[in-house]
Amino acid sequence: MISGAAADPCGHAPQRVHGNVASELLAAGVGSDLALSVGAENVTYGQLRGRVDRAAAHLRARRLAPGSRVGLVAENGVFFVVAYLATIRAGLCVVPLPTMLRVERLRRIAIDTSMQLMLASSRMAPDADLIGAMAAAEVELWSEDGLDLPLEDGAFVAEAESSSTFDPSSALAALFFTAGSTGVPKGVMVTHRNIATNTRDIVEYMGLAPTDRAMLVLPLHYCYGLSVLHAHLSAGASVVINNAFMFPEKVLDDMEAKACTGIAGVPSTYQILLRRSHFKERDFPALRWFQQAGGRLPEPFIREMQEAFPEVHLYVMYGQTEATARLSYLPPERLDDKLGSIGRGLPSTALEVLKEDGSPVRPGSAEIGEIVAMGDNISPGYWNDVAGTRKYFGEGRLRTGDLARVDAEGFIFIVDRARDFIKSMGIRVSPKEIEEVIAALPGVVEVAVIGVPDEIWGEAIKAVVVPVREGELSGRSIVRHCNDHLPNHMIPTTVELTDHLPKNAAGKVLKAHLREAASDCGSGA
């Protein structure tokens, strides 16, 4: 039997439990300590445990089968955290989804996962009927106030799972949908053990403690954002949630007022802070670390951060949703001599760089291979996708699709991405999804979508379109069409109309040539 332990009368933290990862994450914090801060609302660990208890009991009362999929659609906030943890705590599988998801995609995911229930914040009440109609799942609107009924911290006792039926290595905690190599979103299966392992490693290499307080501007439906939440809860630390990054100075005000010890971001997070705010001129006495992942931050920006904050540790990290979140990190003290490296594998993750014949590349050589990962943080595979699972997760190893070399000390340097994705605004975007939308226009013959370097967003999206007849389409009309069918982060910022696309002898479009041409134009060549 697996159960959580209640806090003692003196307010000490409950003993850590093993099994259900939500129970583990909630077991560390002292009841009176701050767990979450969102605007003017502060939630202690005792209050958070009480809310999760009540929500998990409500879900159990529905008598859903263990592992049933439950959707979660909400903006970052207390509601999301409570609903996310309660779903996992109840022995169900949570499917976090972005609020900007089109209802057609929502419906497809709901059907694909046989979703039994969808939880939505009461703030989404006007959309509930539409969500329900399109998602083919029952929708429950939960009020944050309704979850805040009195419940003593001592009531934090996880409902027992039978050791004969609950296995943390195989029981699914979550499904994270991410673009696959074919451009079709794939549900990455994540187990309780996956999250527990990755969280433990992050806490260890960052040295997180109850005194830490993270500024979280990343979406919680994204594995990176959730990894920040997991790690800080596990350490008994606190998380400040701020949804106003479009106004970076307000985020900085919050960081200063709430004495944040760190902020986690993708490359564009830091590029915007450095170039479109007074970040470098402001004083943050409590700040001790930065986390950067979700793509490569250009070296000039890293140097800028080092100069502005010489006493603050910058953790450059590498990961994938298929690895729960993190695969490697570069120790801050090696940033100067290993600039450009993703570091080495986490304590529980073995990374290899293998050539096409399966042999490892020689350290210190110019040989290039694919990064392959093994460990308890690696997903068991893709939901309802036997072929994709076999291809990328064969023999218990994750083929990342990223090509790299290894230096003489074993530090890994990514050279290129084998899978043709674009990193726009820190979000992995499938060109095929955009191409399909544009190709639906009657006046389009062919289209190729590429990423081009951008100082702020990392990569901007460019569409190169071959029209049926000259003058029939304009770049503006194509963008308007994309606005009607795609979320904001997938809208092309540039559209080029051309009479042909470069192709090889097999008729495959040569996107590398398009990227080179775009780069030449950008440099004035």
Short mmCIF file of C-alpha atoms in Angstrom, two decimals, residues 72-401:
data_model
loop_
_atom_site.label_atom_id
_atom_site.label_comp_id
_atom_site.label_asym_id
_atom_site.label_seq_id
_atom_site.Cartn_x
_atom_site.Cartn_y
_atom_site.Cartn_z
CA LEU A 72 -6.94 20.10 -18.76
CA VAL A 73 -7.49 23.45 -20.45
CA ALA A 74 -6.56 26.50 -18.39
CA GLU A 75 -4.13 29.37 -18.28
CA ASN A 76 -1.21 29.28 -15.85
CA GLY A 77 -2.47 29.72 -12.31
CA VAL A 78 -3.57 28.03 -9.11
CA PHE A 79 -6.43 26.26 -10.89
CA PHE A 80 -4.07 24.62 -13.37
CA VAL A 81 -1.68 23.43 -10.65
CA VAL A 82 -4.48 22.03 -8.48
CA ALA A 83 -6.28 20.28 -11.35
CA TYR A 84 -3.02 18.90 -12.78
CA LEU A 85 -1.80 17.45 -9.48
CA ALA A 86 -5.24 16.22 -8.42
CA THR A 87 -5.75 14.30 -11.66
CA ILE A 88 -2.43 12.51 -11.29
CA ARG A 89 -3.05 12.02 -7.58
CA ALA A 90 -6.39 10.34 -8.33
CA GLY A 91 -4.60 7.73 -10.44
CA LEU A 92 -5.75 9.24 -13.75
CA CYS A 93 -3.74 10.46 -16.73
CA VAL A 94 -3.77 14.22 -17.27
CA VAL A 95 -3.62 15.67 -20.80
CA PRO A 96 -2.56 19.35 -20.50
CA LEU A 97 -3.62 21.39 -23.53
CA PRO A 98 -3.02 25.02 -24.51
CA THR A 99 -5.99 27.37 -24.28
CA MET A 100 -5.24 28.61 -27.83
CA LEU A 101 -5.77 25.12 -29.32
CA ARG A 102 -8.29 25.09 -32.14
CA VAL A 103 -11.43 23.11 -31.34
CA GLU A 104 -10.84 20.82 -34.33
CA ARG A 105 -7.49 19.79 -32.87
CA LEU A 106 -9.02 19.49 -29.42
CA ARG A 107 -11.65 17.14 -30.75
CA ARG A 108 -9.06 15.04 -32.54
CA ILE A 109 -6.98 14.67 -29.39
CA ALA A 110 -10.04 13.88 -27.27
CA ILE A 111 -11.12 11.12 -29.66
CA ASP A 112 -7.59 9.75 -30.07
CA THR A 113 -7.11 9.47 -26.30
CA SER A 114 -10.67 8.28 -25.53
CA MET A 115 -10.82 11.23 -23.16
CA GLN A 116 -13.40 10.69 -20.41
CA LEU A 117 -13.44 14.17 -18.94
CA MET A 118 -12.09 17.64 -19.60
CA LEU A 119 -11.36 20.09 -16.77
CA ALA A 120 -11.55 23.78 -17.57
CA SER A 121 -11.19 26.88 -15.47
CA SER A 122 -14.45 28.69 -14.74
CA ARG A 123 -12.90 31.61 -16.62
CA MET A 124 -13.49 29.57 -19.78
CA ALA A 125 -17.25 29.30 -19.11
CA PRO A 126 -18.26 31.06 -22.37
CA ASP A 127 -16.40 28.38 -24.34
CA ALA A 128 -17.58 25.34 -22.36
CA ASP A 129 -20.43 24.34 -24.68
CA LEU A 130 -18.22 24.63 -27.74
CA ILE A 131 -15.41 22.69 -26.08
CA GLY A 132 -17.83 19.97 -25.03
CA ALA A 133 -19.40 19.70 -28.46
CA MET A 134 -16.08 19.50 -30.26
CA ALA A 135 -14.09 17.48 -27.73
CA ALA A 136 -16.46 14.50 -27.41
CA ALA A 137 -15.75 14.53 -23.68
CA GLU A 138 -17.69 15.76 -20.69
CA VAL A 139 -16.52 19.19 -19.55
CA GLU A 140 -16.35 20.25 -15.91
CA LEU A 141 -15.79 23.88 -15.04
CA TRP A 142 -13.96 24.19 -11.74
CA SER A 143 -13.95 27.40 -9.75
CA GLU A 144 -10.75 28.19 -7.89
CA ASP A 145 -12.85 29.47 -4.99
CA GLY A 146 -14.78 26.21 -4.96
CA LEU A 147 -11.58 24.29 -4.43
CA ASP A 148 -10.64 26.41 -1.43
CA LEU A 149 -12.90 24.81 1.16
CA PRO A 150 -11.42 24.31 4.67
CA LEU A 151 -9.31 21.16 4.87
CA GLU A 152 -6.57 20.71 7.44
CA ASP A 153 -3.03 20.05 6.23
CA GLY A 154 -3.10 16.86 8.29
CA ALA A 155 -5.69 15.47 5.87
CA PHE A 156 -2.99 15.06 3.22
CA VAL A 157 -3.14 11.28 2.94
CA ALA A 158 -2.91 9.76 -0.49
CA GLU A 159 -5.51 7.12 -1.32
CA ALA A 160 -3.68 3.84 -1.34
CA GLU A 161 -3.00 1.99 -4.55
CA SER A 162 -2.52 -1.72 -4.44
CA SER A 163 1.12 -2.62 -5.03
CA SER A 164 -0.13 -5.38 -7.30
CA THR A 165 -1.90 -2.94 -9.65
CA PHE A 166 0.10 0.30 -9.44
CA ASP A 167 3.57 0.33 -10.96
CA PRO A 168 5.15 3.83 -11.18
CA SER A 169 7.36 2.68 -14.06
CA SER A 170 4.36 1.92 -16.28
CA ALA A 171 1.41 3.86 -14.83
CA LEU A 172 0.84 6.95 -16.97
CA ALA A 173 0.79 10.29 -15.18
CA ALA A 174 0.41 12.47 -18.27
CA LEU A 175 0.16 12.69 -22.05
CA PHE A 176 1.93 15.66 -23.61
CA PHE A 177 1.06 16.40 -27.22
CA THR A 178 3.94 17.60 -29.34
CA ALA A 179 4.61 17.79 -33.07
CA GLY A 180 6.02 14.54 -34.41
CA SER A 181 8.52 13.98 -37.20
CA THR A 182 5.69 13.73 -39.73
CA GLY A 183 4.11 17.00 -38.61
CA VAL A 184 1.22 15.16 -36.94
CA PRO A 185 0.98 15.89 -33.19
CA LYS A 186 2.01 12.90 -31.09
CA GLY A 187 0.98 12.11 -27.55
CA VAL A 188 4.12 11.50 -25.52
CA MET A 189 3.38 9.06 -22.70
CA VAL A 190 4.96 10.07 -19.38
CA THR A 191 4.93 7.78 -16.35
CA HIS A 192 5.08 8.55 -12.64
CA ARG A 193 8.66 7.25 -12.59
CA ASN A 194 9.64 9.42 -15.56
CA ILE A 195 8.61 12.59 -13.71
CA ALA A 196 10.08 11.48 -10.37
CA THR A 197 13.45 10.64 -11.94
CA ASN A 198 13.78 13.82 -13.99
CA THR A 199 12.65 15.97 -11.08
CA ARG A 200 15.17 14.42 -8.70
CA ASP A 201 17.99 15.07 -11.16
CA ILE A 202 17.02 18.72 -11.71
CA VAL A 203 16.81 19.40 -7.98
CA GLU A 204 20.22 17.79 -7.52
CA TYR A 205 22.19 19.56 -10.24
CA MET A 206 20.67 22.95 -9.48
CA GLY A 207 20.99 22.54 -5.74
CA LEU A 208 17.39 23.69 -5.19
CA ALA A 209 16.32 24.32 -1.59
CA PRO A 210 13.19 25.52 0.24
CA THR A 211 14.59 29.06 0.06
CA ASP A 212 14.38 29.08 -3.76
CA ARG A 213 11.62 30.98 -5.52
CA ALA A 214 11.22 30.66 -9.29
CA MET A 215 9.64 33.14 -11.66
CA LEU A 216 7.56 31.07 -14.09
CA VAL A 217 6.52 32.69 -17.37
CA LEU A 218 6.56 29.46 -19.42
CA PRO A 219 3.22 27.78 -20.16
CA LEU A 220 2.38 24.92 -17.81
CA HIS A 221 1.05 22.77 -20.64
CA TYR A 222 4.69 22.67 -21.86
CA CYS A 223 7.01 20.07 -20.30
CA TYR A 224 9.66 22.73 -19.57
CA GLY A 225 7.24 24.86 -17.59
CA LEU A 226 6.01 21.82 -15.69
CA SER A 227 9.58 20.74 -14.91
CA VAL A 228 10.10 24.06 -13.09
CA LEU A 229 6.93 23.43 -11.06
CA HIS A 230 7.86 19.81 -10.32
CA ALA A 231 11.39 20.64 -9.18
CA HIS A 232 10.40 23.48 -6.87
CA LEU A 233 7.55 21.60 -5.25
CA SER A 234 9.84 18.61 -4.77
CA ALA A 235 12.39 20.86 -3.03
CA GLY A 236 9.74 22.50 -0.84
CA ALA A 237 10.47 25.78 -2.64
CA SER A 238 8.01 28.21 -4.20
CA VAL A 239 6.88 29.28 -7.67
CA VAL A 240 5.76 32.75 -8.73
CA ILE A 241 3.46 32.55 -11.76
CA ASN A 242 3.23 35.57 -14.04
CA ASN A 243 1.22 35.55 -17.29
CA ALA A 244 2.15 39.08 -18.36
CA PHE A 245 5.40 38.49 -20.26
CA MET A 246 4.09 40.67 -23.08
CA PHE A 247 4.85 43.44 -20.58
CA PRO A 248 8.34 42.38 -19.46
CA GLU A 249 8.80 45.25 -17.01
CA LYS A 250 5.81 43.96 -15.01
CA VAL A 251 7.46 40.55 -14.80
CA LEU A 252 10.64 42.20 -13.56
CA ASP A 253 8.64 44.17 -10.99
CA ASP A 254 7.20 40.89 -9.73
CA MET A 255 10.63 39.26 -9.63
CA GLU A 256 12.00 42.10 -7.55
CA ALA A 257 9.00 42.47 -5.21
CA LYS A 258 8.74 38.73 -4.53
CA ALA A 259 12.49 38.16 -4.21
CA CYS A 260 12.73 35.51 -6.90
CA THR A 261 15.95 33.51 -6.86
CA GLY A 262 15.68 32.56 -10.52
CA ILE A 263 13.79 32.63 -13.79
CA ALA A 264 13.39 29.90 -16.41
CA GLY A 265 13.06 30.75 -20.07
CA VAL A 266 13.52 29.82 -23.69
CA PRO A 267 15.93 31.84 -25.86
CA SER A 268 13.36 34.49 -26.78
CA THR A 269 12.60 35.04 -23.07
CA TYR A 270 16.12 36.29 -22.49
CA GLN A 271 16.41 38.04 -25.83
CA ILE A 272 13.31 40.11 -25.08
CA LEU A 273 14.45 40.83 -21.53
CA LEU A 274 17.88 41.92 -22.73
CA ARG A 275 16.71 43.98 -25.71
CA ARG A 276 13.22 45.19 -24.82
CA SER A 277 13.33 45.88 -21.08
CA HIS A 278 15.53 47.39 -18.36
CA PHE A 279 16.58 43.92 -17.22
CA LYS A 280 20.30 44.67 -17.20
CA GLU A 281 19.90 47.96 -15.35
CA ARG A 282 17.76 46.58 -12.53
CA ASP A 283 18.87 45.09 -9.23
CA PHE A 284 17.67 41.68 -8.06
CA PRO A 285 19.45 40.95 -4.75
CA ALA A 286 17.95 37.46 -4.36
CA LEU A 287 18.73 36.28 -7.91
CA ARG A 288 21.11 33.31 -8.04
CA TRP A 289 20.30 31.33 -11.23
CA PHE A 290 18.89 31.38 -14.75
CA GLN A 291 17.57 28.30 -16.56
CA GLN A 292 17.72 28.29 -20.36
CA ALA A 293 16.39 25.53 -22.61
CA GLY A 294 13.98 25.14 -25.54
CA GLY A 295 16.57 25.94 -28.20
CA ARG A 296 19.98 27.53 -28.45
CA LEU A 297 20.47 31.01 -27.05
CA PRO A 298 22.95 32.84 -29.32
CA GLU A 299 26.34 33.33 -27.74
CA PRO A 300 26.22 37.16 -27.78
CA PHE A 301 23.16 37.03 -25.54
CA ILE A 302 24.89 34.61 -23.16
CA ARG A 303 27.85 36.98 -22.90
CA GLU A 304 25.50 39.89 -22.32
CA MET A 305 23.85 38.05 -19.44
CA GLN A 306 27.20 37.11 -17.92
CA GLU A 307 28.37 40.72 -18.03
CA ALA A 308 25.13 42.05 -16.54
CA PHE A 309 24.83 39.38 -13.84
CA PRO A 310 28.32 38.01 -13.12
CA GLU A 311 27.28 36.41 -9.81
CA VAL A 312 24.22 34.62 -11.21
CA HIS A 313 24.62 31.02 -12.46
CA LEU A 314 23.31 30.33 -15.98
CA TYR A 315 22.23 26.72 -16.54
CA VAL A 316 22.15 25.92 -20.26
CA MET A 317 20.05 22.78 -20.65
CA TYR A 318 18.89 20.41 -23.36
CA GLY A 319 15.85 18.22 -23.42
CA GLN A 320 12.81 16.88 -25.20
CA THR A 321 9.23 16.12 -24.26
CA GLU A 322 10.08 12.48 -24.96
CA ALA A 323 12.58 12.68 -22.08
CA THR A 324 9.97 14.17 -19.68
CA ALA A 325 11.90 17.45 -19.85
CA ARG A 326 15.67 17.42 -19.36
CA LEU A 327 18.41 15.27 -20.88
CA SER A 328 21.55 17.27 -20.15
CA TYR A 329 22.92 20.47 -18.65
CA LEU A 330 26.11 22.49 -18.88
CA PRO A 331 27.52 23.34 -15.44
CA PRO A 332 27.65 27.15 -15.11
CA GLU A 333 31.33 27.01 -14.20
CA ARG A 334 32.07 25.45 -17.61
CA LEU A 335 30.13 28.04 -19.60
CA ASP A 336 33.23 29.99 -20.61
CA ASP A 337 35.34 27.11 -21.85
CA LYS A 338 32.44 25.02 -23.26
CA LEU A 339 30.29 27.76 -24.77
CA GLY A 340 27.91 26.25 -27.31
CA SER A 341 27.77 22.87 -25.58
CA ILE A 342 24.66 21.24 -24.11
CA GLY A 343 26.91 19.64 -21.51
CA ARG A 344 26.62 16.00 -20.52
CA GLY A 345 23.79 13.71 -19.46
CA LEU A 346 21.92 14.14 -16.18
CA PRO A 347 22.84 11.87 -13.25
CA SER A 348 20.15 9.34 -14.25
CA THR A 349 20.48 9.76 -18.02
CA ALA A 350 23.06 8.13 -20.25
CA LEU A 351 23.70 10.01 -23.51
CA GLU A 352 25.53 8.57 -26.49
CA VAL A 353 26.28 10.08 -29.87
CA LEU A 354 26.05 7.29 -32.43
CA LYS A 355 26.97 7.13 -36.08
CA GLU A 356 24.65 5.56 -38.65
CA ASP A 357 26.27 2.15 -38.12
CA GLY A 358 25.45 2.31 -34.40
CA SER A 359 29.02 2.88 -33.24
CA PRO A 360 29.85 5.87 -31.01
CA VAL A 361 31.63 8.88 -32.46
CA ARG A 362 35.22 9.33 -31.34
CA PRO A 363 35.52 12.02 -28.63
CA GLY A 364 37.61 14.94 -29.81
CA SER A 365 37.10 14.11 -33.47
CA ALA A 366 34.98 15.82 -36.12
CA GLU A 367 32.68 12.80 -36.37
CA ILE A 368 28.95 13.53 -36.28
CA GLY A 369 26.25 11.27 -34.90
CA GLU A 370 22.76 11.24 -33.47
CA ILE A 371 22.17 11.82 -29.75
CA VAL A 372 20.64 8.71 -28.20
CA ALA A 373 19.40 8.67 -24.60
CA MET A 374 18.66 6.02 -21.98
CA GLY A 375 17.28 6.34 -18.47
CA ASP A 376 14.21 6.24 -16.27
CA ASN A 377 13.18 9.70 -17.51
CA ILE A 378 12.65 8.40 -21.06
CA SER A 379 9.03 8.05 -22.15
CA PRO A 380 7.76 4.56 -23.00
CA GLY A 381 6.70 5.95 -26.38
CA TYR A 382 3.93 7.63 -28.34
CA TRP A 383 0.25 7.13 -27.63
CA ASN A 384 -1.47 4.88 -30.21
CA ASP A 385 1.59 4.98 -32.45
CA VAL A 386 3.34 1.63 -32.59
CA ALA A 387 5.44 2.52 -35.64
CA GLY A 388 6.62 5.85 -34.21
CA THR A 389 7.41 4.23 -30.87
CA ARG A 390 9.38 1.47 -32.54
CA LYS A 391 11.31 3.98 -34.65
CA TYR A 392 12.28 6.46 -31.93
CA PHE A 393 12.17 4.35 -28.75
CA GLY A 394 13.59 1.03 -29.92
CA GLU A 395 15.46 -1.12 -27.39
CA GLY A 396 14.58 1.25 -24.54
CA ARG A 397 16.59 4.11 -26.06
CA LEU A 398 15.37 7.47 -27.34
CA ARG A 399 16.61 8.58 -30.72
CA THR A 400 16.49 12.35 -30.38
CA GLY A 401 16.90 13.25 -34.04
#
